[in-house]
PDB file of C-alpha atoms in Angstrom:
ATOM      1  CA  UNK K1287       6.044-117.690 -11.863  1.00  0.00           C
ATOM      2  CA  UNK K1288       8.562-114.975 -11.936  1.00  0.00           C
ATOM      3  CA  UNK K1289       7.137-113.587 -15.157  1.00  0.00           C
ATOM      4  CA  UNK K1290       3.640-113.491 -13.691  1.00  0.00           C
ATOM      5  CA  UNK K1291       4.935-111.559 -10.676  1.00  0.00           C
ATOM      6  CA  UNK K1292       6.665-109.019 -12.891  1.00  0.00           C
ATOM      7  CA  UNK K1293       3.516-108.485 -14.953  1.00  0.00           C
ATOM      8  CA  UNK K1294       1.462-107.983 -11.816  1.00  0.00           C
ATOM      9  CA  UNK K1295       3.997-105.588 -10.372  1.00  0.00           C
ATOM     10  CA  UNK K1296       4.152-103.511 -13.540  1.00  0.00           C
ATOM     11  CA  UNK K1297       0.363-103.374 -13.678  1.00  0.00           C
ATOM     12  CA  UNK K1298       0.027-102.285 -10.059  1.00  0.00           C
ATOM     13  CA  UNK K1299       2.732 -99.644 -10.521  1.00  0.00           C
ATOM     14  CA  UNK K1300       0.858 -98.107 -13.381  1.00  0.00           C
ATOM     15  CA  UNK K1301      -2.312 -97.761 -11.292  1.00  0.00           C
ATOM     16  CA  UNK K1302      -0.373 -96.362  -8.374  1.00  0.00           C
ATOM     17  CA  UNK K1303       1.285 -93.712 -10.529  1.00  0.00           C
ATOM     18  CA  UNK K1304      -2.066 -92.879 -12.118  1.00  0.00           C
ATOM     19  CA  UNK K1305      -3.643 -92.522  -8.666  1.00  0.00           C
ATOM     20  CA  UNK K1306      -0.851 -90.198  -7.526  1.00  0.00           C
ATOM     21  CA  UNK K1307      -1.269 -87.984 -10.644  1.00  0.00           C
ATOM     22  CA  UNK K1308      -5.023 -87.738 -10.072  1.00  0.00           C
ATOM     23  CA  UNK K1309      -4.404 -86.684  -6.478  1.00  0.00           C
ATOM     24  CA  UNK K1310      -1.929 -84.004  -7.537  1.00  0.00           C
ATOM     25  CA  UNK K1311      -4.305 -82.594 -10.185  1.00  0.00           C
ATOM     26  CA  UNK K1312      -7.151 -82.554  -7.691  1.00  0.00           C
ATOM     27  CA  UNK K1313      -5.054 -80.800  -5.067  1.00  0.00           C
ATOM     28  CA  UNK K1314      -3.930 -78.124  -7.554  1.00  0.00           C
ATOM     29  CA  UNK K1315      -7.518 -77.561  -8.704  1.00  0.00           C
ATOM     30  CA  UNK K1316      -8.768 -77.177  -5.138  1.00  0.00           C
ATOM     31  CA  UNK K1317      -5.957 -74.768  -4.298  1.00  0.00           C
ATOM     32  CA  UNK K1318      -6.573 -72.644  -7.423  1.00  0.00           C
ATOM     33  CA  UNK K1319     -10.335 -72.469  -6.715  1.00  0.00           C
ATOM     34  CA  UNK K1320      -9.706 -71.420  -3.126  1.00  0.00           C
ATOM     35  CA  UNK K1321      -7.294 -68.667  -4.286  1.00  0.00           C
ATOM     36  CA  UNK K1322      -9.871 -67.325  -6.759  1.00  0.00           C
ATOM     37  CA  UNK K1323     -12.560 -67.327  -4.090  1.00  0.00           C
ATOM     38  CA  UNK K1324     -10.281 -65.413  -1.676  1.00  0.00           C
ATOM     39  CA  UNK K1325      -9.399 -62.835  -4.332  1.00  0.00           C
ATOM     40  CA  UNK K1326     -13.059 -62.283  -5.293  1.00  0.00           C
ATOM     41  CA  UNK K1327     -13.998 -61.885  -1.657  1.00  0.00           C
ATOM     42  CA  UNK K1328     -11.198 -59.352  -1.149  1.00  0.00           C
ATOM     43  CA  UNK K1329     -12.408 -57.269  -4.127  1.00  0.00           C
ATOM     44  CA  UNK K1330     -15.977 -57.311  -2.771  1.00  0.00           C
ATOM     45  CA  UNK K1331     -14.743 -56.105   0.625  1.00  0.00           C
ATOM     46  CA  UNK K1332     -12.766 -53.189  -0.928  1.00  0.00           C
ATOM     47  CA  UNK K1333     -15.019 -51.495  -3.547  1.00  0.00           C
ATOM     48  CA  UNK K1334     -12.539 -48.634  -3.990  1.00  0.00           C
ATOM     49  CA  UNK K1335     -10.253 -50.883  -5.984  1.00  0.00           C
ATOM     50  CA  UNK K1336     -12.956 -51.351  -8.619  1.00  0.00           C
ATOM     51  CA  UNK K1337     -13.245 -47.563  -9.074  1.00  0.00           C
ATOM     52  CA  UNK K1338      -9.515 -47.087  -9.420  1.00  0.00           C
ATOM     53  CA  UNK K1339      -8.608 -47.071 -13.118  1.00  0.00           C
ATOM     54  CA  UNK K1340      -5.058 -47.329 -14.363  1.00  0.00           C
ATOM     55  CA  UNK K1341      -4.554 -46.153 -17.894  1.00  0.00           C
ATOM     56  CA  UNK K1342      -2.248 -48.277 -19.942  1.00  0.00           C
ATOM     57  CA  UNK K1343      -0.230 -46.910 -22.853  1.00  0.00           C
ATOM     58  CA  UNK K1344      -2.937 -48.195 -25.178  1.00  0.00           C
ATOM     59  CA  UNK K1345      -5.670 -46.379 -23.207  1.00  0.00           C
ATOM     60  CA  UNK K1346      -3.706 -43.122 -23.207  1.00  0.00           C
ATOM     61  CA  UNK K1347      -3.817 -42.934 -26.982  1.00  0.00           C
ATOM     62  CA  UNK K1348      -7.509 -42.100 -26.735  1.00  0.00           C
ATOM     63  CA  UNK K1349      -6.934 -39.113 -24.395  1.00  0.00           C
ATOM     64  CA  UNK K1350      -6.382 -35.849 -26.263  1.00  0.00           C
ATOM     65  CA  UNK K1351      -3.642 -33.704 -24.699  1.00  0.00           C
ATOM     66  CA  UNK K1352      -4.001 -29.886 -24.987  1.00  0.00           C
ATOM     67  CA  UNK K1353      -1.822 -28.309 -27.685  1.00  0.00           C
ATOM     68  CA  UNK K1354       0.598 -25.401 -27.130  1.00  0.00           C
ATOM     69  CA  UNK K1355      -1.685 -23.069 -29.092  1.00  0.00           C
ATOM     70  CA  UNK K1356      -4.630 -24.100 -26.902  1.00  0.00           C
ATOM     71  CA  UNK K1357      -2.664 -23.347 -23.736  1.00  0.00           C
ATOM     72  CA  UNK K1358      -1.574 -19.963 -25.082  1.00  0.00           C
ATOM     73  CA  UNK K1359      -5.172 -19.111 -25.987  1.00  0.00           C
ATOM     74  CA  UNK K1360      -6.348 -20.088 -22.517  1.00  0.00           C
ATOM     75  CA  UNK K1361      -3.673 -17.885 -20.941  1.00  0.00           C
ATOM     76  CA  UNK K1362      -4.648 -15.018 -23.229  1.00  0.00           C
ATOM     77  CA  UNK K1363      -8.315 -15.438 -22.306  1.00  0.00           C
ATOM     78  CA  UNK K1364      -7.430 -15.367 -18.613  1.00  0.00           C
ATOM     79  CA  UNK K1365      -5.426 -12.178 -19.050  1.00  0.00           C
ATOM     80  CA  UNK K1366      -8.253 -10.538 -21.001  1.00  0.00           C
ATOM     81  CA  UNK K1367     -10.740 -11.512 -18.299  1.00  0.00           C
ATOM     82  CA  UNK K1368      -8.402 -10.080 -15.651  1.00  0.00           C
ATOM     83  CA  UNK K1369      -8.114  -6.790 -17.533  1.00  0.00           C
ATOM     84  CA  UNK K1370     -11.897  -6.608 -17.928  1.00  0.00           C
ATOM     85  CA  UNK K1371     -12.375  -7.236 -14.232  1.00  0.00           C
ATOM     86  CA  UNK K1372      -9.892  -4.490 -13.342  1.00  0.00           C
ATOM     87  CA  UNK K1373     -11.652  -2.070 -15.700  1.00  0.00           C
ATOM     88  CA  UNK K1374     -15.014  -2.944 -14.124  1.00  0.00           C
ATOM     89  CA  UNK K1375     -13.599  -2.341 -10.635  1.00  0.00           C
ATOM     90  CA  UNK K1376     -12.138   1.021 -11.658  1.00  0.00           C
ATOM     91  CA  UNK K1377     -15.424   2.025 -13.291  1.00  0.00           C
ATOM     92  CA  UNK K1378     -17.345   0.969 -10.211  1.00  0.00           C
ATOM     93  CA  UNK K1379     -14.990   2.910  -7.916  1.00  0.00           C
ATOM     94  CA  UNK K1380     -15.400   5.978 -10.112  1.00  0.00           C
ATOM     95  CA  UNK K1381     -19.202   5.652 -10.061  1.00  0.00           C
ATOM     96  CA  UNK K1382     -19.204   5.164  -6.287  1.00  0.00           C
ATOM     97  CA  UNK K1383     -17.002   8.199  -5.881  1.00  0.00           C
ATOM     98  CA  UNK K1384     -19.351  10.308  -7.991  1.00  0.00           C
ATOM     99  CA  UNK K1385     -22.314   9.094  -5.949  1.00  0.00           C
ATOM    100  CA  UNK K1386     -20.779  10.218  -2.644  1.00  0.00           C
ATOM    101  CA  UNK K1387     -23.020  12.889  -1.114  1.00  0.00           C
ATOM    102  CA  UNK K1388     -21.477  16.293  -1.128  1.00  0.00           C
ATOM    103  CA  UNK K1389     -21.612  18.290   2.040  1.00  0.00           C
ATOM    104  CA  UNK K1390     -24.128  21.057   1.940  1.00  0.00           C
ATOM    105  CA  UNK K1391     -22.325  24.317   2.142  1.00  0.00           C
ATOM    106  CA  UNK K1392     -23.534  27.837   2.386  1.00  0.00           C
ATOM    107  CA  UNK K1393     -22.600  30.462  -0.141  1.00  0.00           C
ATOM    108  CA  UNK K1394     -18.834  30.919  -0.279  1.00  0.00           C
ATOM    109  CA  UNK K1395     -17.082  34.156  -0.608  1.00  0.00           C
ATOM    110  CA  UNK K1396     -15.279  34.284  -3.901  1.00  0.00           C
ATOM    111  CA  UNK K1397     -11.562  33.882  -3.435  1.00  0.00           C
ATOM    112  CA  UNK K1398      -9.145  35.594  -5.727  1.00  0.00           C
ATOM    113  CA  UNK K1399      -8.231  33.233  -8.563  1.00  0.00           C
ATOM    114  CA  UNK K1400      -4.597  32.409  -9.012  1.00  0.00           C
ATOM    115  CA  UNK K1401      -2.952  31.699 -12.337  1.00  0.00           C
ATOM    116  CA  UNK K1402      -6.067  32.784 -14.204  1.00  0.00           C
ATOM    117  CA  UNK K1403      -6.390  35.013 -17.216  1.00  0.00           C
ATOM    118  CA  UNK K1404      -6.260  38.709 -16.273  1.00  0.00           C
ATOM    119  CA  UNK K1405      -9.639  40.442 -16.489  1.00  0.00           C
ATOM    120  CA  UNK K1406      -8.089  43.183 -18.583  1.00  0.00           C
ATOM    121  CA  UNK K1407      -5.900  41.866 -21.386  1.00  0.00           C
ATOM    122  CA  UNK K1408      -2.589  43.665 -21.341  1.00  0.00           C
ATOM    123  CA  UNK K1409      -1.353  44.880 -24.674  1.00  0.00           C
ATOM    124  CA  UNK K1410       1.986  43.380 -25.572  1.00  0.00           C
ATOM    125  CA  UNK K1411       4.914  45.270 -26.902  1.00  0.00           C
ATOM    126  CA  UNK K1412       5.553  44.010 -30.427  1.00  0.00           C
ATOM    127  CA  UNK K1413       8.444  41.542 -30.014  1.00  0.00           C
ATOM    128  CA  UNK K1414       9.660  42.329 -33.538  1.00  0.00           C
ATOM    129  CA  UNK K1415       8.473  44.565 -36.360  1.00  0.00           C
ATOM    130  CA  UNK K1416       7.478  42.577 -39.418  1.00  0.00           C
ATOM    131  CA  UNK K1417       4.748  40.860 -41.403  1.00  0.00           C
ATOM    132  CA  UNK K1418       2.539  37.996 -40.272  1.00  0.00           C
ATOM    133  CA  UNK K1419       3.632  34.651 -41.686  1.00  0.00           C
ATOM    134  CA  UNK K1420       1.957  31.457 -40.549  1.00  0.00           C
ATOM    135  CA  UNK K1421      -1.042  32.308 -38.361  1.00  0.00           C
ATOM    136  CA  UNK K1422      -2.220  30.634 -35.153  1.00  0.00           C
ATOM    137  CA  UNK K1423      -4.308  27.623 -36.103  1.00  0.00           C
ATOM    138  CA  UNK K1424      -5.467  24.703 -33.976  1.00  0.00           C
ATOM    139  CA  UNK K1425      -8.945  23.858 -35.259  1.00  0.00           C
ATOM    140  CA  UNK K1426      -8.050  24.493 -38.905  1.00  0.00           C
ATOM    141  CA  UNK K1427      -4.851  23.034 -40.316  1.00  0.00           C
ATOM    142  CA  UNK K1428      -2.250  25.092 -42.164  1.00  0.00           C
ATOM    143  CA  UNK K1429       0.237  23.916 -44.769  1.00  0.00           C
ATOM    144  CA  UNK K1430       3.829  23.450 -43.597  1.00  0.00           C
ATOM    145  CA  UNK K1431       6.387  23.937 -46.366  1.00  0.00           C
ATOM    146  CA  UNK K1432       9.031  22.183 -44.271  1.00  0.00           C
ATOM    147  CA  UNK K1433       6.948  19.100 -43.491  1.00  0.00           C
ATOM    148  CA  UNK K1434       5.093  19.342 -46.815  1.00  0.00           C
ATOM    149  CA  UNK K1435       1.822  18.504 -45.104  1.00  0.00           C
ATOM    150  CA  UNK K1436      -1.135  20.127 -43.363  1.00  0.00           C
ATOM    151  CA  UNK K1437      -0.662  20.528 -39.632  1.00  0.00           C
ATOM    152  CA  UNK K1438      -1.650  22.631 -36.618  1.00  0.00           C
ATOM    153  CA  UNK K1439       0.295  25.791 -35.659  1.00  0.00           C
ATOM    154  CA  UNK K1440       0.132  26.782 -31.988  1.00  0.00           C
ATOM    155  CA  UNK K1441       1.728  30.202 -32.383  1.00  0.00           C
ATOM    156  CA  UNK K1442       2.301  32.920 -34.970  1.00  0.00           C
ATOM    157  CA  UNK K1443       5.281  33.617 -37.216  1.00  0.00           C
ATOM    158  CA  UNK K1444       6.408  37.227 -37.644  1.00  0.00           C
ATOM    159  CA  UNK K1445       8.631  37.646 -40.691  1.00  0.00           C
ATOM    160  CA  UNK K1446      11.719  39.822 -40.276  1.00  0.00           C
ATOM    161  CA  UNK K1447      15.301  39.996 -41.521  1.00  0.00           C
ATOM    162  CA  UNK K1448      17.920  37.856 -39.864  1.00  0.00           C
ATOM    163  CA  UNK K1449      19.507  39.727 -36.955  1.00  0.00           C
ATOM    164  CA  UNK K1450      16.471  41.962 -36.270  1.00  0.00           C
ATOM    165  CA  UNK K1451      16.194  42.695 -32.525  1.00  0.00           C
ATOM    166  CA  UNK K1452      13.619  40.668 -30.570  1.00  0.00           C
ATOM    167  CA  UNK K1453      12.128  42.345 -27.462  1.00  0.00           C
ATOM    168  CA  UNK K1454      10.172  41.135 -24.417  1.00  0.00           C
ATOM    169  CA  UNK K1455       6.412  41.519 -24.794  1.00  0.00           C
ATOM    170  CA  UNK K1456       5.811  42.358 -21.091  1.00  0.00           C
ATOM    171  CA  UNK K1457       7.639  42.688 -17.793  1.00  0.00           C
ATOM    172  CA  UNK K1458       8.656  39.305 -16.494  1.00  0.00           C
ATOM    173  CA  UNK K1459      11.327  36.836 -15.453  1.00  0.00           C
ATOM    174  CA  UNK K1460      13.281  34.650 -17.863  1.00  0.00           C
ATOM    175  CA  UNK K1461      12.063  31.167 -17.003  1.00  0.00           C
ATOM    176  CA  UNK K1462      14.308  29.238 -19.386  1.00  0.00           C
ATOM    177  CA  UNK K1463      16.719  29.602 -22.306  1.00  0.00           C
ATOM    178  CA  UNK K1464      17.687  26.537 -24.316  1.00  0.00           C
ATOM    179  CA  UNK K1465      18.472  25.131 -27.758  1.00  0.00           C
ATOM    180  CA  UNK K1466      16.043  22.775 -29.460  1.00  0.00           C
ATOM    181  CA  UNK K1467      16.567  20.695 -32.596  1.00  0.00           C
ATOM    182  CA  UNK K1468      13.065  21.508 -33.825  1.00  0.00           C
ATOM    183  CA  UNK K1469      12.886  25.211 -32.859  1.00  0.00           C
ATOM    184  CA  UNK K1470      16.477  26.460 -32.638  1.00  0.00           C
ATOM    185  CA  UNK K1471      17.235  28.803 -29.728  1.00  0.00           C
ATOM    186  CA  UNK K1472      14.152  29.196 -27.508  1.00  0.00           C
ATOM    187  CA  UNK K1473      13.392  31.593 -24.639  1.00  0.00           C
ATOM    188  CA  UNK K1474      10.507  31.395 -22.157  1.00  0.00           C
ATOM    189  CA  UNK K1475       9.447  34.428 -20.069  1.00  0.00           C
ATOM    190  CA  UNK K1476       7.042  34.237 -17.119  1.00  0.00           C
ATOM    191  CA  UNK K1477       4.843  37.350 -16.756  1.00  0.00           C
ATOM    192  CA  UNK K1478       2.907  36.183 -13.687  1.00  0.00           C
ATOM    193  CA  UNK K1479      -0.774  35.244 -13.255  1.00  0.00           C
ATOM    194  CA  UNK K1480      -0.168  32.096 -15.355  1.00  0.00           C
ATOM    195  CA  UNK K1481       0.825  34.140 -18.430  1.00  0.00           C
ATOM    196  CA  UNK K1482       3.994  33.191 -20.350  1.00  0.00           C
ATOM    197  CA  UNK K1483       5.512  33.953 -23.747  1.00  0.00           C
ATOM    198  CA  UNK K1484       7.791  31.685 -25.745  1.00  0.00           C
ATOM    199  CA  UNK K1485      10.155  32.994 -28.458  1.00  0.00           C
ATOM    200  CA  UNK K1486      11.709  30.563 -30.955  1.00  0.00           C
ATOM    201  CA  UNK K1487      14.158  30.762 -33.894  1.00  0.00           C
ATOM    202  CA  UNK K1488      16.357  33.248 -32.000  1.00  0.00           C
ATOM    203  CA  UNK K1489      19.914  34.180 -32.959  1.00  0.00           C
ATOM    204  CA  UNK K1490      21.540  34.119 -29.495  1.00  0.00           C
ATOM    205  CA  UNK K1491      20.923  33.064 -25.895  1.00  0.00           C
ATOM    206  CA  UNK K1492      23.652  35.267 -24.392  1.00  0.00           C
ATOM    207  CA  UNK K1493      21.776  38.570 -24.016  1.00  0.00           C
ATOM    208  CA  UNK K1494      19.735  37.453 -20.988  1.00  0.00           C
ATOM    209  CA  UNK K1495      20.070  34.594 -18.513  1.00  0.00           C
ATOM    210  CA  UNK K1496      17.672  32.243 -16.793  1.00  0.00           C
ATOM    211  CA  UNK K1497      16.175  33.909 -13.678  1.00  0.00           C
ATOM    212  CA  UNK K1498      16.856  37.446 -14.945  1.00  0.00           C
ATOM    213  CA  UNK K1499      14.090  40.062 -14.739  1.00  0.00           C
ATOM    214  CA  UNK K1500      13.261  41.916 -17.943  1.00  0.00           C
ATOM    215  CA  UNK K1501      11.109  44.923 -18.719  1.00  0.00           C
ATOM    216  CA  UNK K1502       8.531  45.333 -21.437  1.00  0.00           C
ATOM    217  CA  UNK K1503      10.359  46.199 -24.664  1.00  0.00           C
ATOM    218  CA  UNK K1504      13.785  45.013 -23.396  1.00  0.00           C
ATOM    219  CA  UNK K1505      15.935  43.429 -26.163  1.00  0.00           C
ATOM    220  CA  UNK K1506      16.374  39.751 -25.396  1.00  0.00           C
ATOM    221  CA  UNK K1507      17.841  38.324 -28.636  1.00  0.00           C
ATOM    222  CA  UNK K1508      17.598  38.600 -32.425  1.00  0.00           C
ATOM    223  CA  UNK K1509      16.066  36.772 -35.401  1.00  0.00           C
ATOM    224  CA  UNK K1510      18.151  33.724 -36.271  1.00  0.00           C
ATOM    225  CA  UNK K1511      18.206  31.203 -39.065  1.00  0.00           C
ATOM    226  CA  UNK K1512      15.096  29.011 -38.911  1.00  0.00           C
ATOM    227  CA  UNK K1513      15.730  25.391 -37.977  1.00  0.00           C
ATOM    228  CA  UNK K1514      13.818  22.188 -37.640  1.00  0.00           C
ATOM    229  CA  UNK K1515      10.077  22.419 -38.143  1.00  0.00           C
ATOM    230  CA  UNK K1516      10.096  25.828 -39.878  1.00  0.00           C
ATOM    231  CA  UNK K1517      13.428  25.908 -41.682  1.00  0.00           C
ATOM    232  CA  UNK K1518      11.699  26.341 -45.073  1.00  0.00           C
ATOM    233  CA  UNK K1519       9.763  29.446 -43.960  1.00  0.00           C
ATOM    234  CA  UNK K1520      12.650  31.931 -44.079  1.00  0.00           C
ATOM    235  CA  UNK K1521      13.846  34.183 -41.199  1.00  0.00           C
ATOM    236  CA  UNK K1522      11.075  34.852 -38.693  1.00  0.00           C
ATOM    237  CA  UNK K1523      10.163  34.854 -34.997  1.00  0.00           C
ATOM    238  CA  UNK K1524       7.903  32.059 -33.818  1.00  0.00           C
ATOM    239  CA  UNK K1525       5.877  33.445 -30.889  1.00  0.00           C
ATOM    240  CA  UNK K1526       3.649  31.441 -28.557  1.00  0.00           C
ATOM    241  CA  UNK K1527       1.465  32.668 -25.663  1.00  0.00           C
ATOM    242  CA  UNK K1528       0.613  30.292 -22.814  1.00  0.00           C
ATOM    243  CA  UNK K1529      -2.103  30.897 -20.239  1.00  0.00           C
ATOM    244  CA  UNK K1530      -2.075  28.342 -17.424  1.00  0.00           C
ATOM    245  CA  UNK K1531       0.043  26.072 -19.668  1.00  0.00           C
ATOM    246  CA  UNK K1532      -2.518  26.246 -22.470  1.00  0.00           C
ATOM    247  CA  UNK K1533      -1.457  27.813 -25.779  1.00  0.00           C
ATOM    248  CA  UNK K1534      -3.734  30.617 -27.006  1.00  0.00           C
ATOM    249  CA  UNK K1535      -3.774  32.996 -29.960  1.00  0.00           C
ATOM    250  CA  UNK K1536      -1.037  35.659 -29.441  1.00  0.00           C
ATOM    251  CA  UNK K1537      -2.995  38.159 -31.567  1.00  0.00           C
ATOM    252  CA  UNK K1538      -5.378  38.652 -28.602  1.00  0.00           C
ATOM    253  CA  UNK K1539      -2.538  40.461 -26.853  1.00  0.00           C
ATOM    254  CA  UNK K1540      -0.674  42.050 -29.762  1.00  0.00           C
ATOM    255  CA  UNK K1541      -1.308  45.250 -31.641  1.00  0.00           C
ATOM    256  CA  UNK K1542      -2.613  44.827 -35.188  1.00  0.00           C
ATOM    257  CA  UNK K1543      -0.160  42.961 -37.426  1.00  0.00           C
ATOM    258  CA  UNK K1544      -0.224  43.590 -41.155  1.00  0.00           C
TER     259      UNK K1544
END
């Protein structure tokens, strides 16, 4: 009898345990289904979450990052565009300025011109007696023995022995006296009305001083040793004539030079 009871008990225990396991599995399944339904409902209520994309490390491998050269080129292009825009603005401002209507004015009385070329060209006193060396040449090049090349020459060279007296071409005021590596001792005399004379390759700067008035034919220095740009040309005076700061041919003012 006891054995039968034990067999029955063991059999009932098995079914009880089995029933409990089935209940647990069913409960877990119901809970999991409910959680999934809640999550799906939450996603449907908030559509923004579906549009939000998070790139993983694997996804980022497909995105091409700009190189340093590409960035530099972009910066260069921006700068070029900025420069072009500035040039366009300046051009437009200039065009607008030219288009501004000018006020109609009646005939004006001619005012005396200042710093203009004298109507009658004054004849210079020869600064030094000698022969013409290198001539004035701006449009046509002349050969420089010192530079060993063809170049322009904005004055004339008058050949003379070293120490020969150099004189002022016209009345005027000594505007400057200085030493230059390319031209040696240089003197500049202002004759008024925008007319000036410049003497280079001089021997001394002690005969006259800056601000001193000089008369036509007054000794101002002597012929020195040529230096710098014309050191291969031998002793000479390099003479320049400036009219309103523009260099012109000195022979227009000088007597005939052989």
